[in-house]
Coordinates of C-alpha atoms and ligand atoms in Angstrom, one line a residue:
M1 CA -76.8 17.0 -59.2
A2 CA -75.3 14.0 -57.3
E3 CA -74.1 14.6 -53.8
P4 CA -70.3 15.0 -53.8
T5 CA -68.5 12.3 -52.0
S6 CA -66.5 13.3 -49.0
T7 CA -64.9 10.4 -47.1
P8 CA -62.4 11.2 -44.3
I9 CA -59.0 9.6 -44.8
Y10 CA -57.1 8.1 -41.9
D11 CA -53.6 6.7 -41.5
D12 CA -53.0 3.4 -39.9
Q13 CA -52.8 5.0 -36.5
G14 CA -56.3 6.4 -36.8
R15 CA -55.1 10.0 -37.4
E16 CA -57.2 12.0 -39.8
L17 CA -55.4 13.3 -42.9
I18 CA -56.7 16.6 -44.1
V19 CA -54.3 16.7 -47.1
K20 CA -53.0 13.8 -49.2
V21 CA -51.1 14.7 -52.3
E22 CA -49.4 12.2 -54.5
G23 CA -47.2 12.7 -57.5
L24 CA -48.3 16.3 -58.1
Q25 CA -46.8 17.8 -61.2
K26 CA -47.4 21.2 -62.8
Y27 CA -46.1 22.5 -66.1
F28 CA -46.5 26.1 -67.3
G29 CA -46.0 25.4 -71.0
K30 CA -42.6 23.8 -71.1
N31 CA -41.6 25.1 -67.7
H32 CA -41.8 22.1 -65.3
V33 CA -42.5 23.8 -62.0
L34 CA -43.7 21.0 -59.7
K35 CA -41.9 17.8 -60.4
G36 CA -43.7 15.2 -58.4
I37 CA -44.8 16.3 -54.9
D38 CA -46.1 14.0 -52.2
L39 CA -47.4 15.5 -49.0
Q40 CA -49.6 14.3 -46.1
V41 CA -50.9 16.8 -43.5
F42 CA -52.7 15.6 -40.5
K43 CA -55.7 17.4 -38.9
G44 CA -54.4 20.2 -36.7
E45 CA -50.9 20.1 -38.1
V46 CA -49.0 23.3 -39.2
V47 CA -46.6 22.8 -42.1
V48 CA -44.3 25.7 -43.0
L49 CA -42.9 25.7 -46.5
I50 CA -39.6 27.4 -47.2
G51 CA -37.3 27.7 -50.2
P52 CA -35.7 30.0 -52.7
S53 CA -37.8 32.3 -54.9
G54 CA -39.0 30.5 -58.0
S55 CA -38.8 27.1 -56.4
G56 CA -42.6 26.6 -56.8
K57 CA -44.0 27.3 -53.4
S58 CA -46.8 29.6 -54.6
T59 CA -47.6 27.3 -57.4
F60 CA -47.9 24.4 -55.0
L61 CA -50.4 26.2 -52.8
R62 CA -52.3 27.4 -55.8
C63 CA -52.5 23.9 -57.2
L64 CA -53.8 22.6 -53.9
N65 CA -57.0 24.6 -54.2
F66 CA -57.1 24.6 -58.0
L67 CA -56.3 28.3 -58.5
E68 CA -53.9 26.7 -60.9
D69 CA -54.8 23.6 -62.9
P70 CA -52.4 20.9 -61.8
T71 CA -51.0 18.8 -64.7
T72 CA -51.0 15.4 -63.1
G73 CA -51.2 13.8 -59.7
E74 CA -53.8 13.1 -57.0
I75 CA -55.1 15.7 -54.5
G76 CA -57.2 14.8 -51.6
I77 CA -58.4 17.5 -49.2
G78 CA -60.9 17.1 -46.4
G79 CA -62.0 13.8 -47.8
V80 CA -62.6 15.0 -51.3
H81 CA -60.4 13.4 -53.9
V82 CA -59.5 14.6 -57.3
T83 CA -57.3 13.0 -60.0
C84 CA -55.7 16.0 -61.7
G85 CA -55.8 16.3 -65.4
S86 CA -59.2 14.7 -65.7
H87 CA -62.2 16.7 -66.8
G88 CA -66.0 16.5 -66.8
G89 CA -68.8 17.1 -64.4
R90 CA -67.6 15.0 -61.6
F91 CA -64.1 16.6 -61.7
K92 CA -65.6 20.1 -61.7
Q93 CA -67.8 19.3 -58.8
D94 CA -65.0 17.8 -56.7
V95 CA -62.7 20.8 -57.5
H96 CA -65.5 23.1 -56.4
Q97 CA -65.8 21.1 -53.1
I98 CA -62.0 21.3 -52.5
R99 CA -62.0 25.1 -53.2
M100 CA -64.8 25.5 -50.6
K101 CA -62.7 23.6 -48.0
C102 CA -59.6 25.7 -48.4
G103 CA -59.1 29.2 -47.2
M104 CA -56.3 31.1 -48.8
V105 CA -54.5 34.3 -47.6
F106 CA -52.2 36.0 -50.1
Q107 CA -49.3 38.3 -49.8
E108 CA -51.2 41.2 -51.4
F109 CA -54.4 40.8 -49.2
N110 CA -56.7 40.7 -52.3
L111 CA -59.6 42.5 -50.5
F112 CA -62.5 44.1 -52.5
P113 CA -61.5 47.8 -52.4
H114 CA -65.1 49.0 -52.7
K115 CA -66.4 46.9 -49.8
D116 CA -65.9 47.5 -46.1
A117 CA -64.4 44.9 -43.8
I118 CA -67.6 43.1 -42.8
E119 CA -68.8 43.1 -46.5
N120 CA -65.5 41.6 -47.5
V121 CA -65.9 38.9 -44.9
I122 CA -69.6 37.9 -45.7
E123 CA -69.2 38.0 -49.5
G124 CA -68.1 34.3 -49.8
P125 CA -70.6 32.8 -47.3
V126 CA -73.5 34.7 -48.8
L127 CA -72.7 34.4 -52.5
V128 CA -70.9 31.1 -52.7
K129 CA -72.3 29.2 -49.8
G130 CA -75.8 30.7 -49.9
E131 CA -75.8 31.6 -46.2
K132 CA -78.4 34.0 -44.9
K133 CA -77.1 37.6 -44.8
D134 CA -78.0 38.1 -41.1
A135 CA -76.3 34.9 -40.0
A136 CA -73.3 35.7 -42.1
I137 CA -73.0 39.2 -40.6
K138 CA -73.1 37.7 -37.1
K139 CA -70.4 35.2 -37.9
G140 CA -68.4 37.8 -39.7
Q141 CA -68.6 40.2 -36.7
A142 CA -67.4 37.4 -34.4
L143 CA -64.5 36.6 -36.7
L144 CA -63.4 40.3 -37.1
T145 CA -63.6 40.6 -33.3
K146 CA -61.4 37.5 -33.0
V147 CA -58.7 39.0 -35.2
G148 CA -58.8 42.2 -33.1
L149 CA -60.9 44.4 -35.5
A150 CA -64.1 44.8 -33.6
D151 CA -63.8 48.6 -34.1
R152 CA -63.0 48.4 -37.8
M153 CA -66.0 46.5 -39.2
D154 CA -67.1 49.4 -41.4
F155 CA -63.7 50.5 -42.6
F156 CA -62.7 50.2 -46.2
P157 CA -59.4 48.6 -47.2
S158 CA -58.0 52.0 -48.0
Q159 CA -58.7 53.1 -44.4
L160 CA -56.8 50.1 -42.9
S161 CA -53.2 49.5 -42.3
G162 CA -51.5 46.5 -44.1
G163 CA -51.6 44.4 -40.9
Q164 CA -55.3 45.2 -40.5
K165 CA -56.1 44.4 -44.1
Q166 CA -54.3 41.1 -43.7
R167 CA -56.3 40.3 -40.6
V168 CA -59.5 41.1 -42.5
A169 CA -58.3 38.7 -45.2
I170 CA -57.8 36.0 -42.6
A171 CA -61.3 36.5 -41.2
R172 CA -62.7 36.4 -44.7
A173 CA -61.0 33.1 -45.4
M174 CA -62.2 31.7 -42.1
A175 CA -65.8 32.7 -42.8
M176 CA -66.0 29.9 -45.3
D177 CA -65.4 27.4 -42.5
P178 CA -62.4 25.9 -44.2
V179 CA -60.8 22.6 -43.1
L180 CA -57.4 23.9 -44.3
M181 CA -55.8 27.3 -44.4
L182 CA -53.2 28.2 -47.0
F183 CA -51.0 31.2 -46.4
D184 CA -48.7 32.5 -49.1
E185 CA -46.1 34.8 -47.6
P186 CA -48.8 36.6 -45.6
T187 CA -46.4 39.1 -44.0
S188 CA -43.9 39.8 -46.7
A189 CA -45.7 42.9 -47.9
L190 CA -46.0 44.4 -44.5
D191 CA -43.9 47.0 -42.7
P192 CA -41.9 45.2 -40.0
E193 CA -43.8 46.7 -37.1
L194 CA -47.1 45.2 -38.5
I195 CA -45.9 41.7 -39.0
G196 CA -46.3 40.6 -35.3
E197 CA -50.1 41.3 -35.2
V198 CA -50.7 39.1 -38.2
L199 CA -48.4 36.3 -36.9
K200 CA -50.3 36.4 -33.6
V201 CA -53.6 35.8 -35.4
M202 CA -52.0 32.9 -37.2
K203 CA -50.6 31.5 -34.0
D204 CA -54.1 31.8 -32.4
L205 CA -55.6 29.9 -35.3
A206 CA -53.0 27.2 -35.0
S207 CA -53.5 26.8 -31.3
Q208 CA -57.2 26.4 -31.9
G209 CA -56.4 23.4 -34.0
M210 CA -56.6 24.8 -37.6
T211 CA -54.7 22.8 -40.1
M212 CA -52.4 25.1 -42.0
I213 CA -49.8 25.2 -44.8
V214 CA -47.8 28.4 -44.6
V215 CA -45.2 29.7 -47.0
S216 CA -43.1 32.0 -44.9
H217 CA -39.6 32.8 -43.9
E218 CA -40.6 34.1 -40.6
M219 CA -38.3 31.8 -38.7
G220 CA -39.4 32.7 -35.2
F221 CA -43.0 31.9 -36.2
S222 CA -41.9 28.6 -37.6
R223 CA -39.9 27.7 -34.6
D224 CA -42.8 28.4 -32.3
V225 CA -45.7 27.1 -34.4
A226 CA -44.7 24.7 -37.1
D227 CA -45.0 21.0 -36.5
R228 CA -43.1 20.4 -39.7
V229 CA -40.9 22.5 -42.0
V230 CA -40.5 21.5 -45.6
Y231 CA -37.7 22.8 -47.7
M232 CA -38.6 23.1 -51.3
D233 CA -36.2 23.6 -54.2
D234 CA -36.6 23.5 -58.0
G235 CA -40.0 21.8 -57.9
Y236 CA -39.2 19.2 -55.3
F237 CA -39.7 18.8 -51.6
I238 CA -36.1 18.2 -50.7
E239 CA -36.3 17.5 -47.0
Q240 CA -38.8 17.9 -44.1
G241 CA -38.9 17.5 -40.4
P242 CA -39.5 19.4 -37.2
P243 CA -38.1 23.0 -37.2
S244 CA -35.3 21.9 -34.8
E245 CA -34.1 19.4 -37.4
V246 CA -34.5 21.3 -40.6
F247 CA -33.2 24.6 -39.3
F248 CA -30.4 23.4 -37.1
H249 CA -29.4 20.0 -38.5
P250 CA -30.3 20.1 -42.2
K251 CA -29.3 17.0 -44.0
D252 CA -29.4 17.9 -47.6
E253 CA -26.7 20.2 -49.1
R254 CA -29.3 22.3 -50.8
T255 CA -31.1 23.0 -47.5
K256 CA -27.8 23.9 -45.9
R257 CA -26.9 26.2 -48.8
F258 CA -30.2 27.9 -48.6
L259 CA -30.0 28.4 -44.8
R260 CA -26.4 29.5 -44.8
H261 CA -26.0 31.5 -48.0
I262 CA -29.2 32.6 -49.6
L263 CA -31.1 33.4 -46.4
P264 CA -28.5 35.7 -44.8
E265 CA -28.1 37.5 -48.2
K266 CA -31.7 37.8 -49.2
D267 CA -33.3 37.8 -45.8
P268 CA -30.9 39.0 -43.2
R269 CA -33.6 39.6 -40.6
H270 CA -35.0 36.1 -40.8
A271 CA -31.5 34.6 -40.9
K272 CA -30.7 36.6 -37.7
E273 CA -33.8 35.2 -36.0
L274 CA -32.2 31.7 -36.5
G275 CA -28.8 32.8 -35.5
I276 CA -27.5 32.2 -38.9
I277 CA -24.8 34.5 -40.1
A278 CA -23.5 34.8 -43.7
V279 CA -20.8 32.3 -44.4
E280 CA -17.4 34.0 -45.0
E281 CA -15.8 32.6 -48.1
E282 CA -12.8 30.4 -47.1
L283 CA -9.9 30.9 -49.4
P284 CA -7.8 27.8 -50.2
E285 CA -4.3 27.5 -49.0
P286 CA -1.9 28.6 -51.8
D287 CA -0.6 25.0 -52.3
A288 CA -4.0 23.3 -51.8
A289 CA -5.4 21.1 -54.6
P290 CA -7.3 23.3 -57.1
L291 CA -11.0 23.6 -56.6
Q292 CA -13.3 22.3 -59.4
A293 CA -14.5 25.9 -60.1
P294 CA -13.0 29.3 -59.7
V295 CA -12.8 30.6 -56.2
G296 CA -16.0 32.4 -55.4
A297 CA -18.1 30.4 -57.8
A298 CA -20.0 28.7 -55.0
L299 CA -21.2 32.0 -53.7
N300 CA -22.2 33.3 -57.0
E301 CA -26.0 33.2 -57.1
D302 CA -26.1 32.3 -60.8
N303 CA -24.3 29.1 -59.9
L304 CA -26.6 28.0 -57.2
A305 CA -28.8 25.9 -59.6
D306 CA -25.7 23.9 -60.6
N307 CA -25.5 20.7 -58.6
A308 CA -21.9 20.1 -59.7
L309 CA -20.6 22.8 -57.4
P310 CA -17.7 22.2 -55.2
R311 CA -18.7 21.6 -51.6
I312 CA -19.4 24.9 -49.9
P313 CA -17.2 25.3 -46.9
L314 CA -19.3 25.3 -43.7
S315 CA -18.4 27.8 -41.1
D316 CA -18.9 27.8 -37.3
G317 CA -17.3 24.7 -35.9
P318 CA -15.1 22.0 -37.1
S319 CA -17.9 19.6 -37.6
G320 CA -20.0 22.1 -39.6
E321 CA -22.6 22.4 -36.9
L322 CA -25.0 25.2 -37.4
P323 CA -24.7 28.0 -34.9
L324 CA -26.9 27.6 -31.9
P325 CA -29.9 29.9 -31.7
P326 CA -29.4 33.3 -30.2
G327 CA -28.6 32.9 -26.5
G328 CA -28.1 29.2 -26.9
E329 CA -31.7 28.6 -26.0
E330 CA -33.2 25.1 -26.5
L331 CA -35.6 24.8 -29.3
Ligands
ADP401 N1 -49.1 31.8 -63.9 C1 -47.9 31.5 -64.3 N2 -47.6 31.3 -65.6 C2 -46.4 30.9 -66.0 N3 -45.4 30.6 -65.2 C3 -45.6 30.7 -63.9 C4 -46.9 31.2 -63.4 N4 -46.8 31.2 -62.0 C5 -45.5 30.8 -61.7 N5 -44.8 30.5 -62.8 C6 -43.4 30.0 -62.8 O1 -43.3 29.0 -62.0 C7 -42.0 29.0 -61.3 C8 -42.3 28.9 -59.8 O2 -42.9 30.1 -59.4 P1 -43.6 30.3 -58.0 O3 -44.5 29.1 -57.7 O4 -44.2 31.6 -57.9 O5 -42.3 30.2 -57.0 P2 -42.1 30.7 -55.5 O6 -43.5 31.0 -54.9 O7 -41.4 29.6 -54.8 O8 -41.3 31.9 -55.6 C9 -41.3 30.2 -61.8 O9 -40.5 29.8 -62.8 C10 -42.4 31.1 -62.3 O10 -42.0 31.9 -63.3
MG402 MG1 -44.3 32.7 -54.1

């Protein structure tokens, strides 16, 4: 079998790109879920993806490491490049290489229930990468220690809390020496008191220079850790920028609507973290010009997909500024 090609990609300033995605599209049957996504992620960068349920966030992550078969587009990860939709030996080989370069952590942990923590961690390195078992155990023990589970190596998933299970899952993903870590809502299945311990492990990974794409609405985490926040809606990346921009000065109406309406309603805790409160509906003056839609339509969730909505009134300040973060702290 020919050696797979892996050629690092650099931008014109000499920075290494770990992810380069161009024109990525995904259909499930007739359902057009990803509608042409472009993304570049530099080495060591942390990108947080937010957006309403059903907008395609999980599908995007799953296409990146080919858990789903993307319909068209180009995906380059860690210097391995694949043209989606092609087939054949070369394609399969490159897809395999990309899978090996990505670690993924899911909402539901996905641990093997009949294996203890260390066995879960060494499974990939031994079976997929062909590492020697002794060496894999040593590395696995170091990883489990790093995520704070030195005393839980021989515990089975059923004997671990949700937070501990997710930390095993992170150690397991790291055991494959990935160049990129993908997290799909890693804390949303956890009881609130267990979320912090998982976010801390993720923060540690980020501070050690791991390149990460994280789907999460943990706003405090994003504010502290994300280099870039991307707002996704209806299969598109709508806007992106540093958290201070996207959270506090969103430009696109859809981002504003998500942050001001959907987040407080669906995710009051995370909205509160950002200091965003639900927008009170402003009733028009009795003699004001009629709205394009019945009063209240804008706040009706069924209508949120309709781009022909009247402009949603923005609260908190005459210029429509978003509220400052709690305590007015600087970001
Ligand atoms: N395996 C699948 N088969 C068919 N449709 C899917 C599959 N996975 C996701 N979808 C559809 O793709 C759309 C986006 O879903 P998803 O990527 O899970 O969104 P998000 O993660 O943003 O909530 C939804 O319409 C969903 O029903
Ligand atoms: Mg999802």
